[in-house]
Tab-separated table of C-alpha atoms and ligand atoms in Angstrom:
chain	number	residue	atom	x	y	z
A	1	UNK	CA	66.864	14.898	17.033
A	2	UNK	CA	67.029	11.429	15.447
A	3	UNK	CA	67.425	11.400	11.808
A	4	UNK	CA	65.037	8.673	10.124
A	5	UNK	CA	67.257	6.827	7.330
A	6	UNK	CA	66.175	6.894	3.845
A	7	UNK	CA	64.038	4.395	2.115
A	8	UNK	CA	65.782	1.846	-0.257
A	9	UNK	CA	64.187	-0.931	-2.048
A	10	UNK	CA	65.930	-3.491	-0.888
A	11	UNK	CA	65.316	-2.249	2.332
A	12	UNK	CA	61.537	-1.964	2.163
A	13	UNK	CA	61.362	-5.687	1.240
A	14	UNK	CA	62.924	-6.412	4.243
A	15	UNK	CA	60.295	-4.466	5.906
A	16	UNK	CA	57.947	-6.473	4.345
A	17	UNK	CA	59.121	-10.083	4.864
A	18	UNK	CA	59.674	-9.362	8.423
A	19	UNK	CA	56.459	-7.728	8.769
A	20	UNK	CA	54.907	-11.226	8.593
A	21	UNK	CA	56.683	-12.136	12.005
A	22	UNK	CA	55.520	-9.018	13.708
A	23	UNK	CA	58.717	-7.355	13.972
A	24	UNK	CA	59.292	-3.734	12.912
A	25	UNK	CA	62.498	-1.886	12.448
A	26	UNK	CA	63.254	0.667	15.362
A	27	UNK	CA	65.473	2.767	13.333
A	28	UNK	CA	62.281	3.860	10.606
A	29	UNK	CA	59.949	5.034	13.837
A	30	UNK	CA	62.338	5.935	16.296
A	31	UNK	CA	62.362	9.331	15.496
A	32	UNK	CA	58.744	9.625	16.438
A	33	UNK	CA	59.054	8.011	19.799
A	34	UNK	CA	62.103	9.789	21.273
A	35	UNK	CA	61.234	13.279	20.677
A	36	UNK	CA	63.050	16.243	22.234
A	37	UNK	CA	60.488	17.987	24.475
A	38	UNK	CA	56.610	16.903	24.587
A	39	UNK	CA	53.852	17.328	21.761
A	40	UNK	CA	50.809	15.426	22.918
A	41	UNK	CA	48.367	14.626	20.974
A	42	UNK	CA	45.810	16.248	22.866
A	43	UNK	CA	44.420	19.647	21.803
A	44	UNK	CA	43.774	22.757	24.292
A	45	UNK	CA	39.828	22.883	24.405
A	46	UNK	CA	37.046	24.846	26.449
A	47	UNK	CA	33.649	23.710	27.266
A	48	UNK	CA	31.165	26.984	28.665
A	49	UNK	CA	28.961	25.590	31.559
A	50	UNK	CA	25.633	27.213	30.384
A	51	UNK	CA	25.849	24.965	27.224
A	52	UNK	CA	26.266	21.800	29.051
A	53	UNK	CA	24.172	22.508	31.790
A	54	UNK	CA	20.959	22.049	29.489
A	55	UNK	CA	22.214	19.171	27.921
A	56	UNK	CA	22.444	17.296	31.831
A	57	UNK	CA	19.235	18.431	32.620
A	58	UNK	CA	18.271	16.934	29.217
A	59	UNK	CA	19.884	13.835	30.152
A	60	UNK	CA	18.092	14.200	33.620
A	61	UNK	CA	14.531	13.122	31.726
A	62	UNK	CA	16.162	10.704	29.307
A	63	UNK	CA	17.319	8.170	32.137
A	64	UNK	CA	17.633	8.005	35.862
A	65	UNK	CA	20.689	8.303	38.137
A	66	UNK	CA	19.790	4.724	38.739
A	67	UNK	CA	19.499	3.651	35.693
A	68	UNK	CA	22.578	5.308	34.239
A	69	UNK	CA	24.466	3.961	37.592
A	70	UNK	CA	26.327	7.228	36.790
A	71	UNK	CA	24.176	9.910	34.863
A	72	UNK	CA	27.362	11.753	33.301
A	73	UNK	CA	28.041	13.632	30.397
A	74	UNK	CA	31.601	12.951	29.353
A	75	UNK	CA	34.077	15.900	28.487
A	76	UNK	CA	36.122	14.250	25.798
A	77	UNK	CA	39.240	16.246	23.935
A	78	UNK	CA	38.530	16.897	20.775
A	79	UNK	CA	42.000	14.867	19.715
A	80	UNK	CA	41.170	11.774	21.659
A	81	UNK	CA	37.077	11.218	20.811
A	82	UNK	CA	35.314	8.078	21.557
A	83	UNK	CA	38.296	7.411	24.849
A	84	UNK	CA	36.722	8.706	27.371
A	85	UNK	CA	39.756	10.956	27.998
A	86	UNK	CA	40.376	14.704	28.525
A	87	UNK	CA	44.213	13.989	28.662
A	88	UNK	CA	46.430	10.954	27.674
A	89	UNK	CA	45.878	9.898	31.485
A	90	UNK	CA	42.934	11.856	32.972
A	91	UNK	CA	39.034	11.487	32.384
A	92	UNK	CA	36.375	14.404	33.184
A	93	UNK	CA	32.932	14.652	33.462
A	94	UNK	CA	29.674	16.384	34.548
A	95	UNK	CA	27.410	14.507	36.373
A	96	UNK	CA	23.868	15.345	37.747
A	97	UNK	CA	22.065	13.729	40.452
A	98	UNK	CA	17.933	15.258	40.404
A	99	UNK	CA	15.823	15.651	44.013
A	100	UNK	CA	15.361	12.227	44.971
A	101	UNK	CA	17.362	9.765	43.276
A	102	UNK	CA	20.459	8.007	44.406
A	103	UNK	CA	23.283	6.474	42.329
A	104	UNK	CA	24.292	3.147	43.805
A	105	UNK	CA	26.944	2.166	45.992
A	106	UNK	CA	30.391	0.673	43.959
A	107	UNK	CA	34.059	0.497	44.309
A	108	UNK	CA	36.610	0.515	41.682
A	109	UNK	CA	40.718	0.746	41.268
A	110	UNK	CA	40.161	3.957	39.420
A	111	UNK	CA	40.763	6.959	41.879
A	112	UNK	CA	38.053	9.548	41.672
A	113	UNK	CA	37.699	13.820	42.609
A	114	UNK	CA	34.775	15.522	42.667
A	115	UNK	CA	34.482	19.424	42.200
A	116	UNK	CA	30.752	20.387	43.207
A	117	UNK	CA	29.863	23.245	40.319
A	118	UNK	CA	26.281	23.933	41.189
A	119	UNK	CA	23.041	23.034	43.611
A	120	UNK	CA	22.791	21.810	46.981
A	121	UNK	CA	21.187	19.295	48.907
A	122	UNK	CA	23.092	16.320	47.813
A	123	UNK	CA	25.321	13.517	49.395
A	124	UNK	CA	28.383	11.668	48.274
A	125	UNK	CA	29.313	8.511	51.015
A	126	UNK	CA	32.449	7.589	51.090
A	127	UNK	CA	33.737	4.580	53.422
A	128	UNK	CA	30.993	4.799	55.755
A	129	UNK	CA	30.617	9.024	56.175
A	130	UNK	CA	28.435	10.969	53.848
A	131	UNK	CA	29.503	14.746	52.918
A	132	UNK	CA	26.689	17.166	52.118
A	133	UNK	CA	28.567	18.513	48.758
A	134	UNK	CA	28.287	22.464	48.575
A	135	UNK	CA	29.538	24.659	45.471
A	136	UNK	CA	33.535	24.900	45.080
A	137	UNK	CA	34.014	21.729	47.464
A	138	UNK	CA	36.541	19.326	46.697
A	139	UNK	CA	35.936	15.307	47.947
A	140	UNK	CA	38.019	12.365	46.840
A	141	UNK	CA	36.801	8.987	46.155
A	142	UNK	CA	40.331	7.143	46.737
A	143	UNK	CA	40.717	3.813	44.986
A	144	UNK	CA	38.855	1.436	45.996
A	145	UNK	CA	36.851	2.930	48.505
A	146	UNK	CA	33.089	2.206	48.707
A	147	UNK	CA	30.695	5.294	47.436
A	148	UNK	CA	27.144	6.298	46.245
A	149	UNK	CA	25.505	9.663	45.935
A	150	UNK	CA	22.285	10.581	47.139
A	151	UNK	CA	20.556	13.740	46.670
A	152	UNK	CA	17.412	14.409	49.339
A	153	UNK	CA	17.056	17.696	48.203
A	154	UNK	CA	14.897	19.819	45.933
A	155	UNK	CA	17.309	21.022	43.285
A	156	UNK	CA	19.417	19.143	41.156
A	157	UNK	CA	22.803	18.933	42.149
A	158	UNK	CA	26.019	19.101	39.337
A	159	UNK	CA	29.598	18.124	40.128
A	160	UNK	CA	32.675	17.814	37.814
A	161	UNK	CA	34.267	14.218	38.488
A	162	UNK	CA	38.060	13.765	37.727
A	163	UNK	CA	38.888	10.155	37.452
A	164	UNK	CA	42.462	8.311	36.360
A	165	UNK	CA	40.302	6.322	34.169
A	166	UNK	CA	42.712	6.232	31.137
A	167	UNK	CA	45.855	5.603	33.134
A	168	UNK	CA	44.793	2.914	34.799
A	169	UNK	CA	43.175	1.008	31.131
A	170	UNK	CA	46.788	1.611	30.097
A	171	UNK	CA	48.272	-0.782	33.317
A	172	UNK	CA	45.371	-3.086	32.635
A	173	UNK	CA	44.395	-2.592	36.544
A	174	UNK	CA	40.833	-2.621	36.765
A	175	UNK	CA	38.366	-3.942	39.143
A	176	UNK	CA	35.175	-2.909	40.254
A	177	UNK	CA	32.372	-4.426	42.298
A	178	UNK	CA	28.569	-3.091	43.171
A	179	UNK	CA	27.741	-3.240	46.806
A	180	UNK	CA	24.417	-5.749	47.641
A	181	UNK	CA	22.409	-3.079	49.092
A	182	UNK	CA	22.312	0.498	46.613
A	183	UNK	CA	23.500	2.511	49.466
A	184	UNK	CA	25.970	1.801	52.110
A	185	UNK	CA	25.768	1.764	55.486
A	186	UNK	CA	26.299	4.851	57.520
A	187	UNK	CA	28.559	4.318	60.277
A	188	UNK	CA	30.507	7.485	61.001
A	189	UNK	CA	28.679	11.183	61.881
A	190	UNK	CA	29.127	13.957	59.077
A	191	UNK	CA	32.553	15.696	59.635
A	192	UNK	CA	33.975	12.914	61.689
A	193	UNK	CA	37.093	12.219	58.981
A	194	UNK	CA	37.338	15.834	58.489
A	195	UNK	CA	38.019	16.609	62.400
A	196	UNK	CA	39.395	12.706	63.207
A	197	UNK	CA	42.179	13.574	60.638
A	198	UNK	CA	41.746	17.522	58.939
A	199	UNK	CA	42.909	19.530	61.832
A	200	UNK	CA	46.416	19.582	62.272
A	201	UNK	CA	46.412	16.819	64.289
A	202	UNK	CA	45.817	13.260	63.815
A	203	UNK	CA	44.696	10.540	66.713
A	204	UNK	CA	47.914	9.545	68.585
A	205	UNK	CA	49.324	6.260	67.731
A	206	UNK	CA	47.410	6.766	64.301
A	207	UNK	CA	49.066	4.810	61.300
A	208	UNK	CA	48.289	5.244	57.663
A	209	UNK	CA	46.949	1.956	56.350
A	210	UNK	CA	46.612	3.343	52.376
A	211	UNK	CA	48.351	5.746	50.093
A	212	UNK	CA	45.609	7.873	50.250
A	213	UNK	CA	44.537	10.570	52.429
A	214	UNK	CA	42.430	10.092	55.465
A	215	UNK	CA	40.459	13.489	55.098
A	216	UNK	CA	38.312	12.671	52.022
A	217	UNK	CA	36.078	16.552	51.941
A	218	UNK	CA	38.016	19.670	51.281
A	219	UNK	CA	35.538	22.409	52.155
A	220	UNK	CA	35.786	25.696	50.045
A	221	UNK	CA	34.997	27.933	52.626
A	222	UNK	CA	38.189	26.699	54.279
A	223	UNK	CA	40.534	26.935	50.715
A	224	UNK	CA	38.767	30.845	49.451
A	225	UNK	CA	40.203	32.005	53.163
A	226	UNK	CA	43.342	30.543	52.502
A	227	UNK	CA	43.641	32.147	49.367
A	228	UNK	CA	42.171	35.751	50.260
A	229	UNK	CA	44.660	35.516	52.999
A	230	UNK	CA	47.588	34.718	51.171
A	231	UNK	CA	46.532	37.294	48.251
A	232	UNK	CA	46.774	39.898	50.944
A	233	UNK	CA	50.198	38.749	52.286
A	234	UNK	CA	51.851	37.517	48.890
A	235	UNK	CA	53.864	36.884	47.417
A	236	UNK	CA	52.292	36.190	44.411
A	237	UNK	CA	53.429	34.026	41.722
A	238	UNK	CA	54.404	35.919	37.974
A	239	UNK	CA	52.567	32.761	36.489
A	240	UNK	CA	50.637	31.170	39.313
A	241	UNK	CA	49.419	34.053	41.463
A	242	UNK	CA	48.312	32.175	44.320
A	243	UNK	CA	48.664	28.585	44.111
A	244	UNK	CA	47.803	26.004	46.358
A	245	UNK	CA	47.695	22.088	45.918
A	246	UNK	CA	45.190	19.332	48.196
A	247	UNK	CA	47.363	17.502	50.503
A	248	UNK	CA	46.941	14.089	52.521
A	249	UNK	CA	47.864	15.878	56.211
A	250	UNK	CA	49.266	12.462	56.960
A	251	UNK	CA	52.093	12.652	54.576
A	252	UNK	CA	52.429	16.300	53.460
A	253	UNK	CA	51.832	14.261	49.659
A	254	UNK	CA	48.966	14.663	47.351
A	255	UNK	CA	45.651	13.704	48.328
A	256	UNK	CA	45.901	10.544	45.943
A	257	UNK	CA	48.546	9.015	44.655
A	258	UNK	CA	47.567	9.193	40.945
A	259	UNK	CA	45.712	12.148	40.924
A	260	UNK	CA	47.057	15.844	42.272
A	261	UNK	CA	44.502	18.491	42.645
A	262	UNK	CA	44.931	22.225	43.108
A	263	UNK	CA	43.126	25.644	43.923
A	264	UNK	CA	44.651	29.361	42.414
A	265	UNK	CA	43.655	32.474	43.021
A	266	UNK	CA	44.562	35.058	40.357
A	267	UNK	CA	43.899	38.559	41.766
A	268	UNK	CA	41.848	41.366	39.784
A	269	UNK	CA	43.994	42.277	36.831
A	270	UNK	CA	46.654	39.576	36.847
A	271	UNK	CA	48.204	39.329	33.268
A	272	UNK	CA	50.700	35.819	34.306
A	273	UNK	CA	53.981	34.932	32.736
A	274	UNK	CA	53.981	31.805	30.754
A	275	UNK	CA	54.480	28.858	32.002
A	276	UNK	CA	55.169	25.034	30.737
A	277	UNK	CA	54.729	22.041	32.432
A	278	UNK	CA	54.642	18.259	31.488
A	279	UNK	CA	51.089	17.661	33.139
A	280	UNK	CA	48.201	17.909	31.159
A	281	UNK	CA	45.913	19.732	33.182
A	282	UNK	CA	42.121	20.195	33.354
A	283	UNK	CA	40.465	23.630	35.283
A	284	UNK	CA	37.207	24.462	36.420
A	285	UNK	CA	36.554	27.426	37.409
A	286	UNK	CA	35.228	28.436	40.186
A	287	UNK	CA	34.715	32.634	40.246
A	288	UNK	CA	35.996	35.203	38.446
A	289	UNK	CA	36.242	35.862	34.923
A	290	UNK	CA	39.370	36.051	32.554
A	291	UNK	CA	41.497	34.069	29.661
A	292	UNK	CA	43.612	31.641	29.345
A	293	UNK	CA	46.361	31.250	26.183
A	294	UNK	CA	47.031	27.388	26.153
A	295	UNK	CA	49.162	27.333	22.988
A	296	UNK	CA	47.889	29.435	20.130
A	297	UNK	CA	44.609	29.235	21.213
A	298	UNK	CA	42.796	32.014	23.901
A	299	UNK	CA	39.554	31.004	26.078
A	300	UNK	CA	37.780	33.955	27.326
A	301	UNK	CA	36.307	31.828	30.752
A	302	UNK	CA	33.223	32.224	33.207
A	303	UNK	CA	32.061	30.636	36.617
A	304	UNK	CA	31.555	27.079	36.069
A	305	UNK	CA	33.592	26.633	32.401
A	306	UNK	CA	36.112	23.127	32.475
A	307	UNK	CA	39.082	23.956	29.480
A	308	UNK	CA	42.253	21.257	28.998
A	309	UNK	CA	46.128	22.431	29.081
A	310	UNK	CA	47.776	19.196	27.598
A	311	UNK	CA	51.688	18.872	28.264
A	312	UNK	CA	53.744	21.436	27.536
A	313	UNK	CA	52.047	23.823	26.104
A	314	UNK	CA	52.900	27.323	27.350
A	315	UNK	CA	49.925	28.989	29.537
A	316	UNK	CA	49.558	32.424	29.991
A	317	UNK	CA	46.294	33.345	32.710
A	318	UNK	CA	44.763	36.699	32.920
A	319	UNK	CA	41.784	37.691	35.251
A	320	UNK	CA	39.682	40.569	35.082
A	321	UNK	CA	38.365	40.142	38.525
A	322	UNK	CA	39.009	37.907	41.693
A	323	UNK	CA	39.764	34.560	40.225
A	324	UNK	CA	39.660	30.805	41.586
A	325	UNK	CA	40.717	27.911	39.207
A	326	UNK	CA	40.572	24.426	40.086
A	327	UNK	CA	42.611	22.057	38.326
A	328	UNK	CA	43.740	18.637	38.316
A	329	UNK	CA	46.469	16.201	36.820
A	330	UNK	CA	48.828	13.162	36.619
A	331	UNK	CA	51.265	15.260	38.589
A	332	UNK	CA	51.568	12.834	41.597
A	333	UNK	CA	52.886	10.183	39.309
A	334	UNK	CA	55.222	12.151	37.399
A	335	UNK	CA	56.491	13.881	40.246
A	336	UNK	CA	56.949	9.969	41.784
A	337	UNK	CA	58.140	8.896	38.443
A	338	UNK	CA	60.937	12.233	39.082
A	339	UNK	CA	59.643	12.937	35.515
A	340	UNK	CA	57.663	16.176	36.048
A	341	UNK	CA	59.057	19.493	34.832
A	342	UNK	CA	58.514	22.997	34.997
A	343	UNK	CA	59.672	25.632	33.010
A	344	UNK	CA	59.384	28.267	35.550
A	345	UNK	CA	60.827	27.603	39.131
B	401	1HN	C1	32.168	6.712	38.851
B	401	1HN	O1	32.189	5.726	39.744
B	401	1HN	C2	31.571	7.923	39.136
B	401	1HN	O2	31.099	7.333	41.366
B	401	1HN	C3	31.564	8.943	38.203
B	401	1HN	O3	30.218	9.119	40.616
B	401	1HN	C4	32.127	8.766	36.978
B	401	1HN	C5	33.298	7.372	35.404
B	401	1HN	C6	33.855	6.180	35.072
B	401	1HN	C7	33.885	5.138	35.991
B	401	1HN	C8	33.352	5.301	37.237
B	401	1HN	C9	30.922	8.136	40.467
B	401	1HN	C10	32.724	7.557	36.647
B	401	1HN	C11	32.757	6.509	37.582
C-alpha cells in the first residue's frame, strides 16, 4: 500500500549519521508496519497428543510437580521458538500432575484456562474452592487469583493451560507471589461458586468486585448437552457449525477479560466454509476426528491434538464424525479494542 522510496547515497549517509542518535527514518520501514490486512508471523502448526503424552510422562520421572512448581511442557510455534508463545499474545501448554504430588499455591497478573485432556482424580483450588477437574472441563484461573493443584488420585492427570503470558510481557505488567503455606486454605464446599453464581441467578444485592467471572469451573457435561441440543435444533453455522463461547453470567462478557474461550460442535460430515478472523486461535480437541485447512497447510486431527490458527488465515473445518473443538484467543481484547474482524458474519 505504501511505496518504500528508493535508496540514494546521499540519503543512506544520512541514515547513517543519524543512526548514532537512535533515530530511524519512518518513511524506509513504514511500509512494513502499516500493512493492508494481517500476516503474522506465526505459522499454522499441529501437535498429535500421543506424541506428547510420552514425553510428560517422561518429564513426570525427570522432576517433580514440586520441584518444577509447574511440570509443563511448552507448545511453542514453530515461528516464535524460545518465547514461550503459541501466538503473538497467547501461551499453551501441557501440564501433568502424577498420584500424589501437589504444585504449590501462587498468584500472578497473567490470566490462566485450563482444558482437562486426560485422567482423573485431580484438584485445581482456586480462591478458596477446589474443582475435581474431569476430561473436556473448562476452569479459569482469573488474574490474580490464588491457585495450586493437587492430585490425590491414582492416575496421572493432563490438562492443556492457556495463559496471556506474552501479552502481558509486552505491557510490562507482571507480578507474582508464592503463598507461605504450598496449598491454600479451603474455605468454600466443592460446587459452591458454580451454584452461588452458575445458575441463572446470582445472590440478590450481589455486585461484581473484578472483571472476571464469578463461576470459575465450566463442566463439560453441561457444554456437550448444549451442543447436542443445539445440533438437533440448528441452525448451524456454514463455517462454525455449532459455536458457543464461555461467558461471565454476571456480565453476559467473556469469562476473562484478556482471554475468550469457546466450545464447537461440527456434526458428522461437516465440510465448513472458510472463514478469517484477526484472532490467532489455539484448539484442542476434544472428540471427533476430522481436518482443518489453516492456510495452505491441512491437519488431519484426533481426540486430544492442540493445532494454532494465527490471524487471518482462512480456516476451512471438516469432521468425519461428531466433533468438539475447544479453542481460545485474544478475542476479548480485540473485541474491547473494537479491532476484531470477521470475514464471515
Ligand atoms: C502457571 O501458574 C500454571 O498454575 C501453569 O498451573 C502454567 C505458565 C507460566 C506461568 C505460570 C499453573 C504457567 C503458569
Amino acid at each position: 500500500m505504501f511505496d518504500r522510496p528508493t535508496s540514494t547515497a546521499e540519503r543512506k549517509a544520512f541514515y547513517e549519521r543519524i543512526d548514532q542518535h537512535n533515530l530511524a527514518p519512518l518513511w524506509e520501514v513504514l511500509a512494513g508496519l502499516v500493512i493492508p490486512q494481517p500476516k503474522s508471523a506465526c505459522v499454522p502448526a499441529h501437535w498429535h497428543y500421543d506424541g506428547i503424552r510420552d514425553y510428560l510422562l517422561e518429564a513426570g520421572r525427570l522432576i517433580s510437580a514440586k520441584e518444577a512448581e509447574r511440570r509443563v511442557l511448552i507448545l511453542e510455534n514453530p515461528a516464535l521458538r524460545g518465547q514461550s508463545s503459541i501466538t503473538h499474545t497467547m501461551y499453551c501448554g501441557l501440564q501433568v500432575i502424577l498420584p500424589g504430588e501437589v504444585a504449590p499455591s501462587h498468584r500472578h497478573t497473567q490470566s490462566a484456562l485450563r482444558f482437562v485432556i486426560e485422567g482423573e482424580g485431580a484438584y485445581t483450588a482456586v480462591d478458596g474452592e477446589r474443582v475435581t477437574m474431569r476430561r473436556g472441563d473448562f476452569i479459569i484461573t482469573p488474574s490474580w487469583t490464588w491457585h495450586d493443584h493437587g492430585n490425590p488420585g491414582i492416575e496421572p492427570v493432563i490438562w492443556m493451560d492457556g495463559l496471556d503470558i506474552p501479552l502481558i510481557q509486552m505491557l510490562d505488567a507482571s507480578f507474582a507471589e508464592r503463598l507461605d503455606e504450598e496449598t491454600q486454605p479451603v474455605t468454600q464446599p466443592e460446587g459452591d461458586a458454580l451454584h452461588r453464581y452458575g445458575a441463572n441467578m446470582l445472590p440478590v444485592d450481589w455486585e461484581p468486585t473484578t472483571k472476571t467471572s464469578p463461576v470459575f469451573h465450566y463442566p463439560y457435561e453441561r457444554s456437550r448437552e448444549t451442543l447436542e441440543r443445539l445440533a438437533k435444533s440448528g441452525p448451524v453455522h456454514p463455517a462454525r457449525g455449532i459455536k458457543m463461547q464461555f461467558i461471565n453470567p454476571a456480565s453476559g462478557g467473556f469469562a476473562m477479560p484478556t482471554i475468550g474461550a469457546f466450545i464447537q460442535l461440527l456434526p458428522k460430515g461437516f465440510k465448513g466454509t472458510p472463514e478469517q478472523v484477526t484472532d490467532g486461535t489455539i484448539y484442542n480437541v476434544v472428540e471427533g476426528h476430522g481436518r482443518t485447512t489453516i492456510g495452505d497447510r491441512t491437519f488431519a486431527w484426533s481426540p486430544r491434538d492442540v493445532f494454532v490458527a494465527p490471524s487471518w488465515l482462512p480456516v476451512v473445518h471438516e469432521a468425519d464424525d461428531d466433533a468438539v473443538l475447544f479453542s481460545y484467543s485474544d478475542r476479548p481484547v480485540q473485541k474491547m479494542l473494537g479491532l476484531w474482524r470477521s470475514s464471515v458474519v
